[in-house]
Amino acid sequence: MAIARTGSNLSQIAALLGVSSATVSNALSGKGRVSAELTEKIRATAADLGYTPSLTGRALRTGRTGVLGLVLPDIANPLFPQIAQAIEYAASNAGYGVLIADSRGSVALQTDAINRLIERDVDGIIIVPRLGTRIADIDCPVAVIDSPSTPGNTVSADHWQGGQAVVEHLVSLGHRKFLLIGNNPASNVQNDRIGGMKSCVPEDGHADVLWIERHEQSHGKGSLLGLQKKVEAGFTAFVAISDLHALRALTELQRAGVAVPEDVSVTGFDDLVWSSVITPGLTTVRMNTAEIADVAIAALVRVIEADAGSAIPAGPVVAAKRSSVPMQLVVRQTSGPPPKAQIA
Amino acid sequence: MAIARTGSNLSQIAALLGVSSATVSNALSGKGRVSAELTEKIRATAADLGYTPSLTGRALRTGRTGVLGLVLPDIANPLFPQIAQAIEYAASNAGYGVLIADSRGSVALQTDAINRLIERDVDGIIIVPRLGTRIADIDCPVAVIDSPSTPGNTVSADHWQGGQAVVEHLVSLGHRKFLLIGNNPASNVQNDRIGGMKSCVPEDGHADVLWIERHEQSHGKGSLLGLQKKVEAGFTAFVAISDLHALRALTELQRAGVAVPEDVSVTGFDDLVWSSVITPGLTTVRMNTAEIADVAIAALVRVIEADAGSAIPAGPVVAAKRSSVPMQLVVRQTSGPPPKAQIA
DNA sequence: CAGGGTTGATTAATCGATTAATCAACCCTG
DNA sequence: CAGGGTTGATTAATCGATTAATCAACCCTG
């Protein structure tokens, strides 16, 4: 014997009013033909009973569960909560629930995570892919949030433009010698940011790139980045592709007695939670997660709800109307003019 | 016409072998009586067809969806991803999916979030409650992860013991004058941590508490905490209830020219991602999120799967076998002996 | 060898909602 | 007033899996 749900169901309403459950379904969904009078009565009793439709029953019949899957990369990325929140909010507004699946930093587990979601019959999947992963063939609509230069990207922040914005800001303050700090050159996101930064270095300026993962391979994990020597070599702007690395740079410089922003400027990316409370407050670039989530969900929902007609979607990865959303520069206290001596 | 699922179903296997779908169901689930020979044949064809049971069909029949809801407080808490990851992992191992719902920092939205989950027929809910929220009556089993001193708490880290561990460490280094840094005294978690810290201050020592939210009400959001004056007043240990506040303290002190750990020690809580990469590395206390998640999920699953017998559970909030899980001290570079002059 | 017990299967109902097909009643119109 | 059209409802099938009830075949045992 199946276990009865706590709430009421269509047949209960139908029995109470002496009509068929089909009529109740039609009345509540506005489909079919039901007299205005009866519709009103059905609405009223449904409200009285606190009726909520069984999404399971509906899912079985319609083949749509109303649930989206969200696949996230390595949890270490502190931007994750913001993205997850934005996706959940946008999905919820569109009438969808969000199942999470964690790829725990490994490509194999990412595939497992996707398969778990598909087994649960999600209507679509949003993937924030792990570094350089290609999305394998997936049997449902997929939205990819990575970077505009990634093939198959659905929507993402305009990381290149974000990189431009922060370097333009520093150039206008008078900086000419930049140390760009990245982590892993295999990341499309990081490459876009670095690329945008480089594109704005003026002809009389200079930019070096420090890749942290490479540096740590030779110097050991968590080792100093040797920034003090860079300061001595005349670098005045330390431009990181993440607040995490900016923070690392900032504390290393402070510890070495280099004053920020008086001696050098430090900037980050992503506006993570701590950026506003540290001293000095971190100048950074913020992505519009709400907008990105809205676009991704809208694109996904459009394909899902059109799917009734065309059985086979063209490709699994959906396209959005806008594929990139501008980033916004947030100026706080870690960026300022370089010391007088440095200005040529 | 309902939309057919992409995969195969029980009746397809049944038709292929010329048996009834009931037999296929029995064979695959190991229930009922099916000959060993036939069971083997059914298993083989199921594997051939790549059969995965429709969880929707099963859910409708059994009344259990195999999905848990996870309600998270304000996303600003950077510990969230670790908890979410641990919960998802534990749930997945127990055969459950995890739907997320964000309470976005408001009690009203927390209730909305819970209702959305219930509408989706989750089998149980895990709540990491917002500051001082009481869990309203909920129509399904609930596990609460807050603090051992919270009434109705299911399981959590032993925040009191964590507070003890960090102050014991500092006392053994020679510290006697402590500034304990909290945010909001209405939080059970924060109160437990502060309480544990205080309980380990020796008789010849002293501890003051700085509540940041109160401080900001009079001094403005993001204002300096006035720690330099505290250093001048002889405080040598700054013990925060979160790495976020420890980071704030650390940068403020470094900026003011106070050397950490030579002049003063700074410690945090939660071992957030950046704690290991900043310079100097932050001494902190880590919670065993995996263990907490395992206990919470186990308690929830126990009630859910016993529910078949007893229709009405005693109360919605489930109890666990262990209600508190010890925290672990992680010693890095921000803690050291106080300057010689300060040792009496 | 009659009749109780076991084995290994099938039948049919069920969970809840949706929807194509059908039907009764009524309204018109030529 | 016969017959086509519309209105407002119902009937019945369906999505996929589960499971209580039933049944046929066979095996024993007294």
mmCIF file of N, CA and C in Angstrom, chain A residues 71-159:
data_model
loop_
_atom_site.group_PDB
_atom_site.id
_atom_site.type_symbol
_atom_site.label_atom_id
_atom_site.label_comp_id
_atom_site.label_asym_id
_atom_site.label_seq_id
_atom_site.Cartn_x
_atom_site.Cartn_y
_atom_site.Cartn_z
ATOM 1 N N VAL A 71 25.722 21.993 -11.421
ATOM 2 C CA VAL A 71 26.996 21.306 -11.221
ATOM 3 C C VAL A 71 28.082 22.334 -10.957
ATOM 4 N N LEU A 72 28.705 22.216 -9.813
ATOM 5 C CA LEU A 72 29.716 23.189 -9.431
ATOM 6 C C LEU A 72 31.077 22.547 -9.360
ATOM 7 N N PRO A 73 32.103 23.317 -9.675
ATOM 8 C CA PRO A 73 33.460 22.772 -9.644
ATOM 9 C C PRO A 73 33.927 22.741 -8.203
ATOM 10 N N ASP A 74 35.197 22.495 -8.072
ATOM 11 C CA ASP A 74 35.877 22.556 -6.799
ATOM 12 C C ASP A 74 35.280 23.619 -5.884
ATOM 13 N N ILE A 75 34.939 23.163 -4.710
ATOM 14 C CA ILE A 75 34.271 24.014 -3.741
ATOM 15 C C ILE A 75 35.178 25.135 -3.242
ATOM 16 N N ALA A 76 36.461 24.996 -3.500
ATOM 17 C CA ALA A 76 37.413 25.961 -2.972
ATOM 18 C C ALA A 76 37.131 27.368 -3.489
ATOM 19 N N ASN A 77 36.473 27.464 -4.621
ATOM 20 C CA ASN A 77 36.176 28.775 -5.174
ATOM 21 C C ASN A 77 35.111 29.483 -4.340
ATOM 22 N N PRO A 78 35.502 30.554 -3.665
ATOM 23 C CA PRO A 78 34.574 31.205 -2.742
ATOM 24 C C PRO A 78 33.487 31.988 -3.458
ATOM 25 N N LEU A 79 33.534 32.039 -4.765
ATOM 26 C CA LEU A 79 32.480 32.732 -5.489
ATOM 27 C C LEU A 79 31.240 31.846 -5.601
ATOM 28 N N PHE A 80 31.447 30.569 -5.392
ATOM 29 C CA PHE A 80 30.380 29.594 -5.526
ATOM 30 C C PHE A 80 29.063 29.968 -4.840
ATOM 31 N N PRO A 81 29.084 30.373 -3.573
ATOM 32 C CA PRO A 81 27.808 30.660 -2.931
ATOM 33 C C PRO A 81 27.011 31.732 -3.645
ATOM 34 N N GLN A 82 27.708 32.769 -4.114
ATOM 35 C CA GLN A 82 26.986 33.829 -4.812
ATOM 36 C C GLN A 82 26.306 33.298 -6.065
ATOM 37 N N ILE A 83 27.037 32.475 -6.811
ATOM 38 C CA ILE A 83 26.463 31.928 -8.033
ATOM 39 C C ILE A 83 25.291 31.008 -7.705
ATOM 40 N N ALA A 84 25.502 30.143 -6.709
ATOM 41 C CA ALA A 84 24.447 29.204 -6.342
ATOM 42 C C ALA A 84 23.199 29.951 -5.899
ATOM 43 N N GLN A 85 23.402 30.988 -5.112
ATOM 44 C CA GLN A 85 22.252 31.753 -4.649
ATOM 45 C C GLN A 85 21.509 32.399 -5.816
ATOM 46 N N ALA A 86 22.276 32.981 -6.725
ATOM 47 C CA ALA A 86 21.650 33.655 -7.856
ATOM 48 C C ALA A 86 20.894 32.660 -8.736
ATOM 49 N N ILE A 87 21.480 31.510 -8.965
ATOM 50 C CA ILE A 87 20.828 30.487 -9.784
ATOM 51 C C ILE A 87 19.555 30.007 -9.099
ATOM 52 N N GLU A 88 19.653 29.764 -7.813
ATOM 53 C CA GLU A 88 18.484 29.268 -7.096
ATOM 54 C C GLU A 88 17.360 30.289 -7.154
ATOM 55 N N TYR A 89 17.733 31.538 -7.010
ATOM 56 C CA TYR A 89 16.716 32.597 -7.020
ATOM 57 C C TYR A 89 16.043 32.701 -8.388
ATOM 58 N N ALA A 90 16.861 32.705 -9.428
ATOM 59 C CA ALA A 90 16.310 32.818 -10.775
ATOM 60 C C ALA A 90 15.464 31.591 -11.118
ATOM 61 N N ALA A 91 15.933 30.429 -10.741
ATOM 62 C CA ALA A 91 15.201 29.195 -11.035
ATOM 63 C C ALA A 91 13.874 29.185 -10.290
ATOM 64 N N SER A 92 13.939 29.567 -9.044
ATOM 65 C CA SER A 92 12.740 29.586 -8.223
ATOM 66 C C SER A 92 11.686 30.526 -8.821
ATOM 67 N N ASN A 93 12.134 31.674 -9.314
ATOM 68 C CA ASN A 93 11.202 32.605 -9.945
ATOM 69 C C ASN A 93 10.589 32.029 -11.209
ATOM 70 N N ALA A 94 11.335 31.161 -11.872
ATOM 71 C CA ALA A 94 10.821 30.545 -13.091
ATOM 72 C C ALA A 94 10.035 29.269 -12.777
ATOM 73 N N GLY A 95 9.873 28.972 -11.493
ATOM 74 C CA GLY A 95 9.095 27.799 -11.106
ATOM 75 C C GLY A 95 9.878 26.500 -11.056
ATOM 76 N N TYR A 96 11.179 26.598 -10.994
ATOM 77 C CA TYR A 96 12.005 25.400 -10.964
ATOM 78 C C TYR A 96 12.739 25.253 -9.627
ATOM 79 N N GLY A 97 12.972 24.032 -9.239
ATOM 80 C CA GLY A 97 13.825 23.733 -8.091
ATOM 81 C C GLY A 97 15.241 23.476 -8.565
ATOM 82 N N VAL A 98 16.177 23.494 -7.656
ATOM 83 C CA VAL A 98 17.580 23.292 -8.021
ATOM 84 C C VAL A 98 18.206 22.174 -7.189
ATOM 85 N N LEU A 99 18.623 21.138 -7.880
ATOM 86 C CA LEU A 99 19.365 20.045 -7.244
ATOM 87 C C LEU A 99 20.849 20.343 -7.397
ATOM 88 N N ILE A 100 21.611 20.197 -6.312
ATOM 89 C CA ILE A 100 23.030 20.469 -6.461
ATOM 90 C C ILE A 100 23.817 19.179 -6.649
ATOM 91 N N ALA A 101 24.928 19.320 -7.335
ATOM 92 C CA ALA A 101 25.841 18.199 -7.507
ATOM 93 C C ALA A 101 27.229 18.787 -7.518
ATOM 94 N N ASP A 102 28.067 18.195 -6.736
ATOM 95 C CA ASP A 102 29.385 18.753 -6.539
ATOM 96 C C ASP A 102 30.384 17.902 -7.301
ATOM 97 N N SER A 103 31.189 18.532 -8.125
ATOM 98 C CA SER A 103 32.153 17.718 -8.875
ATOM 99 C C SER A 103 33.455 17.551 -8.106
ATOM 100 N N ARG A 104 33.548 18.177 -6.955
ATOM 101 C CA ARG A 104 34.684 17.971 -6.050
ATOM 102 C C ARG A 104 36.014 18.035 -6.760
ATOM 103 N N GLY A 105 36.095 18.888 -7.723
ATOM 104 C CA GLY A 105 37.379 19.179 -8.322
ATOM 105 C C GLY A 105 37.901 18.156 -9.318
ATOM 106 N N SER A 106 37.181 17.067 -9.533
ATOM 107 C CA SER A 106 37.713 16.071 -10.457
ATOM 108 C C SER A 106 36.800 15.907 -11.662
ATOM 109 N N VAL A 107 37.406 15.686 -12.803
ATOM 110 C CA VAL A 107 36.626 15.558 -14.027
ATOM 111 C C VAL A 107 35.755 14.300 -13.969
ATOM 112 N N ALA A 108 36.313 13.213 -13.428
ATOM 113 C CA ALA A 108 35.553 11.965 -13.346
ATOM 114 C C ALA A 108 34.323 12.168 -12.462
ATOM 115 N N LEU A 109 34.539 12.841 -11.334
ATOM 116 C CA LEU A 109 33.410 13.068 -10.433
ATOM 117 C C LEU A 109 32.405 14.036 -11.040
ATOM 118 N N GLN A 110 32.890 14.918 -11.903
ATOM 119 C CA GLN A 110 31.964 15.821 -12.580
ATOM 120 C C GLN A 110 31.005 15.020 -13.453
ATOM 121 N N THR A 111 31.535 14.034 -14.142
ATOM 122 C CA THR A 111 30.686 13.171 -14.967
ATOM 123 C C THR A 111 29.707 12.394 -14.085
ATOM 124 N N ASP A 112 30.199 11.869 -12.979
ATOM 125 C CA ASP A 112 29.316 11.177 -12.040
ATOM 126 C C ASP A 112 28.190 12.090 -11.581
ATOM 127 N N ALA A 113 28.584 13.310 -11.235
ATOM 128 C CA ALA A 113 27.607 14.264 -10.714
ATOM 129 C C ALA A 113 26.521 14.517 -11.751
ATOM 130 N N ILE A 114 26.940 14.683 -12.996
ATOM 131 C CA ILE A 114 25.977 14.922 -14.069
ATOM 132 C C ILE A 114 25.057 13.717 -14.229
ATOM 133 N N ASN A 115 25.633 12.528 -14.149
ATOM 134 C CA ASN A 115 24.808 11.327 -14.297
ATOM 135 C C ASN A 115 23.796 11.185 -13.159
ATOM 136 N N ARG A 116 24.219 11.523 -11.961
ATOM 137 C CA ARG A 116 23.274 11.473 -10.835
ATOM 138 C C ARG A 116 22.095 12.396 -11.089
ATOM 139 N N LEU A 117 22.387 13.564 -11.651
ATOM 140 C CA LEU A 117 21.310 14.515 -11.921
ATOM 141 C C LEU A 117 20.369 13.967 -12.985
ATOM 142 N N ILE A 118 20.945 13.360 -14.012
ATOM 143 C CA ILE A 118 20.120 12.843 -15.095
ATOM 144 C C ILE A 118 19.245 11.689 -14.606
ATOM 145 N N GLU A 119 19.797 10.861 -13.732
ATOM 146 C CA GLU A 119 18.996 9.776 -13.162
ATOM 147 C C GLU A 119 17.783 10.317 -12.419
ATOM 148 N N ARG A 120 17.947 11.500 -11.874
ATOM 149 C CA ARG A 120 16.826 12.108 -11.165
ATOM 150 C C ARG A 120 15.918 12.886 -12.110
ATOM 151 N N ASP A 121 16.140 12.728 -13.404
ATOM 152 C CA ASP A 121 15.249 13.301 -14.407
ATOM 153 C C ASP A 121 15.160 14.818 -14.362
ATOM 154 N N VAL A 122 16.296 15.471 -14.147
ATOM 155 C CA VAL A 122 16.250 16.927 -14.205
ATOM 156 C C VAL A 122 15.887 17.363 -15.616
ATOM 157 N N ASP A 123 15.250 18.529 -15.716
ATOM 158 C CA ASP A 123 14.827 19.041 -17.019
ATOM 159 C C ASP A 123 15.975 19.722 -17.748
ATOM 160 N N GLY A 124 16.982 20.131 -16.985
ATOM 161 C CA GLY A 124 18.114 20.824 -17.589
ATOM 162 C C GLY A 124 19.229 20.932 -16.569
ATOM 163 N N ILE A 125 20.415 21.287 -17.057
ATOM 164 C CA ILE A 125 21.576 21.355 -16.169
ATOM 165 C C ILE A 125 22.333 22.653 -16.409
ATOM 166 N N ILE A 126 22.752 23.260 -15.318
ATOM 167 C CA ILE A 126 23.645 24.416 -15.401
ATOM 168 C C ILE A 126 25.020 23.955 -14.922
ATOM 169 N N ILE A 127 26.020 24.183 -15.730
ATOM 170 C CA ILE A 127 27.364 23.751 -15.354
ATOM 171 C C ILE A 127 28.309 24.940 -15.274
ATOM 172 N N VAL A 128 28.988 25.040 -14.150
ATOM 173 C CA VAL A 128 30.123 25.950 -14.051
ATOM 174 C C VAL A 128 31.324 25.021 -14.129
ATOM 175 N N PRO A 129 31.919 24.892 -15.314
ATOM 176 C CA PRO A 129 32.834 23.776 -15.528
ATOM 177 C C PRO A 129 34.144 23.946 -14.791
ATOM 178 N N ARG A 130 34.738 22.828 -14.511
ATOM 179 C CA ARG A 130 36.068 22.836 -13.958
ATOM 180 C C ARG A 130 37.037 23.258 -15.032
ATOM 181 N N LEU A 131 38.155 23.799 -14.605
ATOM 182 C CA LEU A 131 39.222 24.219 -15.510
ATOM 183 C C LEU A 131 39.352 23.339 -16.741
ATOM 184 N N GLY A 132 39.119 23.920 -17.885
ATOM 185 C CA GLY A 132 39.433 23.218 -19.114
ATOM 186 C C GLY A 132 38.697 21.916 -19.361
ATOM 187 N N THR A 133 37.587 21.713 -18.695
ATOM 188 C CA THR A 133 36.805 20.519 -18.966
ATOM 189 C C THR A 133 35.971 20.730 -20.212
ATOM 190 N N ARG A 134 35.871 19.700 -21.006
ATOM 191 C CA ARG A 134 34.883 19.767 -22.085
ATOM 192 C C ARG A 134 33.634 19.037 -21.612
ATOM 193 N N ILE A 135 32.481 19.602 -21.948
ATOM 194 C CA ILE A 135 31.247 18.990 -21.505
ATOM 195 C C ILE A 135 30.937 17.813 -22.423
ATOM 196 N N ALA A 136 30.900 16.628 -21.840
ATOM 197 C CA ALA A 136 30.596 15.435 -22.628
ATOM 198 C C ALA A 136 29.145 15.504 -23.093
ATOM 199 N N ASP A 137 28.816 14.636 -23.999
ATOM 200 C CA ASP A 137 27.452 14.622 -24.507
ATOM 201 C C ASP A 137 26.487 14.327 -23.374
ATOM 202 N N ILE A 138 25.542 15.186 -23.220
ATOM 203 C CA ILE A 138 24.587 15.055 -22.124
ATOM 204 C C ILE A 138 23.197 14.999 -22.718
ATOM 205 N N ASP A 139 22.377 14.197 -22.103
ATOM 206 C CA ASP A 139 21.080 13.875 -22.669
ATOM 207 C C ASP A 139 19.980 14.830 -22.211
ATOM 208 N N CYS A 140 20.327 16.079 -21.983
ATOM 209 C CA CYS A 140 19.298 17.074 -21.674
ATOM 210 C C CYS A 140 19.893 18.449 -21.896
ATOM 211 N N PRO A 141 19.046 19.473 -21.954
ATOM 212 C CA PRO A 141 19.577 20.809 -22.215
ATOM 213 C C PRO A 141 20.577 21.240 -21.146
ATOM 214 N N VAL A 142 21.619 21.913 -21.572
ATOM 215 C CA VAL A 142 22.686 22.321 -20.658
ATOM 216 C C VAL A 142 23.016 23.785 -20.886
ATOM 217 N N ALA A 143 23.190 24.520 -19.797
ATOM 218 C CA ALA A 143 23.716 25.880 -19.892
ATOM 219 C C ALA A 143 25.087 25.888 -19.244
ATOM 220 N N VAL A 144 26.048 26.469 -19.934
ATOM 221 C CA VAL A 144 27.418 26.508 -19.423
ATOM 222 C C VAL A 144 27.772 27.941 -19.052
ATOM 223 N N ILE A 145 28.263 28.117 -17.842
ATOM 224 C CA ILE A 145 28.703 29.443 -17.397
ATOM 225 C C ILE A 145 30.201 29.388 -17.189
ATOM 226 N N ASP A 146 30.948 29.926 -18.137
ATOM 227 C CA ASP A 146 32.394 29.879 -18.002
ATOM 228 C C ASP A 146 32.994 31.217 -18.423
ATOM 229 N N SER A 147 33.308 31.336 -19.694
ATOM 230 C CA SER A 147 33.831 32.614 -20.157
ATOM 231 C C SER A 147 33.462 32.764 -21.621
ATOM 232 N N PRO A 148 33.378 34.018 -22.090
ATOM 233 C CA PRO A 148 32.930 34.249 -23.465
ATOM 234 C C PRO A 148 33.831 33.561 -24.483
ATOM 235 N N SER A 149 35.087 33.287 -24.141
ATOM 236 C CA SER A 149 35.987 32.680 -25.125
ATOM 237 C C SER A 149 35.921 31.155 -25.105
ATOM 238 N N THR A 150 35.144 30.585 -24.198
ATOM 239 C CA THR A 150 34.997 29.135 -24.163
ATOM 240 C C THR A 150 34.029 28.703 -25.248
ATOM 241 N N PRO A 151 34.413 27.734 -26.089
ATOM 242 C CA PRO A 151 33.443 27.231 -27.069
ATOM 243 C C PRO A 151 32.278 26.582 -26.318
ATOM 244 N N GLY A 152 31.078 26.874 -26.749
ATOM 245 C CA GLY A 152 29.926 26.272 -26.087
ATOM 246 C C GLY A 152 29.492 26.991 -24.831
ATOM 247 N N ASN A 153 30.075 28.145 -24.569
ATOM 248 C CA ASN A 153 29.654 28.916 -23.409
ATOM 249 C C ASN A 153 28.260 29.496 -23.647
ATOM 250 N N THR A 154 27.406 29.430 -22.647
ATOM 251 C CA THR A 154 26.063 29.986 -22.783
ATOM 252 C C THR A 154 26.049 31.455 -22.388
ATOM 253 N N VAL A 155 26.517 31.727 -21.206
ATOM 254 C CA VAL A 155 26.550 33.112 -20.735
ATOM 255 C C VAL A 155 27.591 33.179 -19.621
ATOM 256 N N SER A 156 28.202 34.315 -19.480
ATOM 257 C CA SER A 156 29.163 34.491 -18.394
ATOM 258 C C SER A 156 29.477 35.962 -18.277
ATOM 259 N N ALA A 157 30.253 36.277 -17.245
ATOM 260 C CA ALA A 157 30.730 37.648 -17.116
ATOM 261 C C ALA A 157 31.729 37.922 -18.232
ATOM 262 N N ASP A 158 31.842 39.197 -18.590
ATOM 263 C CA ASP A 158 32.813 39.582 -19.615
ATOM 264 C C ASP A 158 34.154 39.815 -18.924
ATOM 265 N N HIS A 159 34.863 38.704 -18.743
ATOM 266 C CA HIS A 159 36.093 38.761 -17.947
ATOM 267 C C HIS A 159 37.148 39.654 -18.596
#
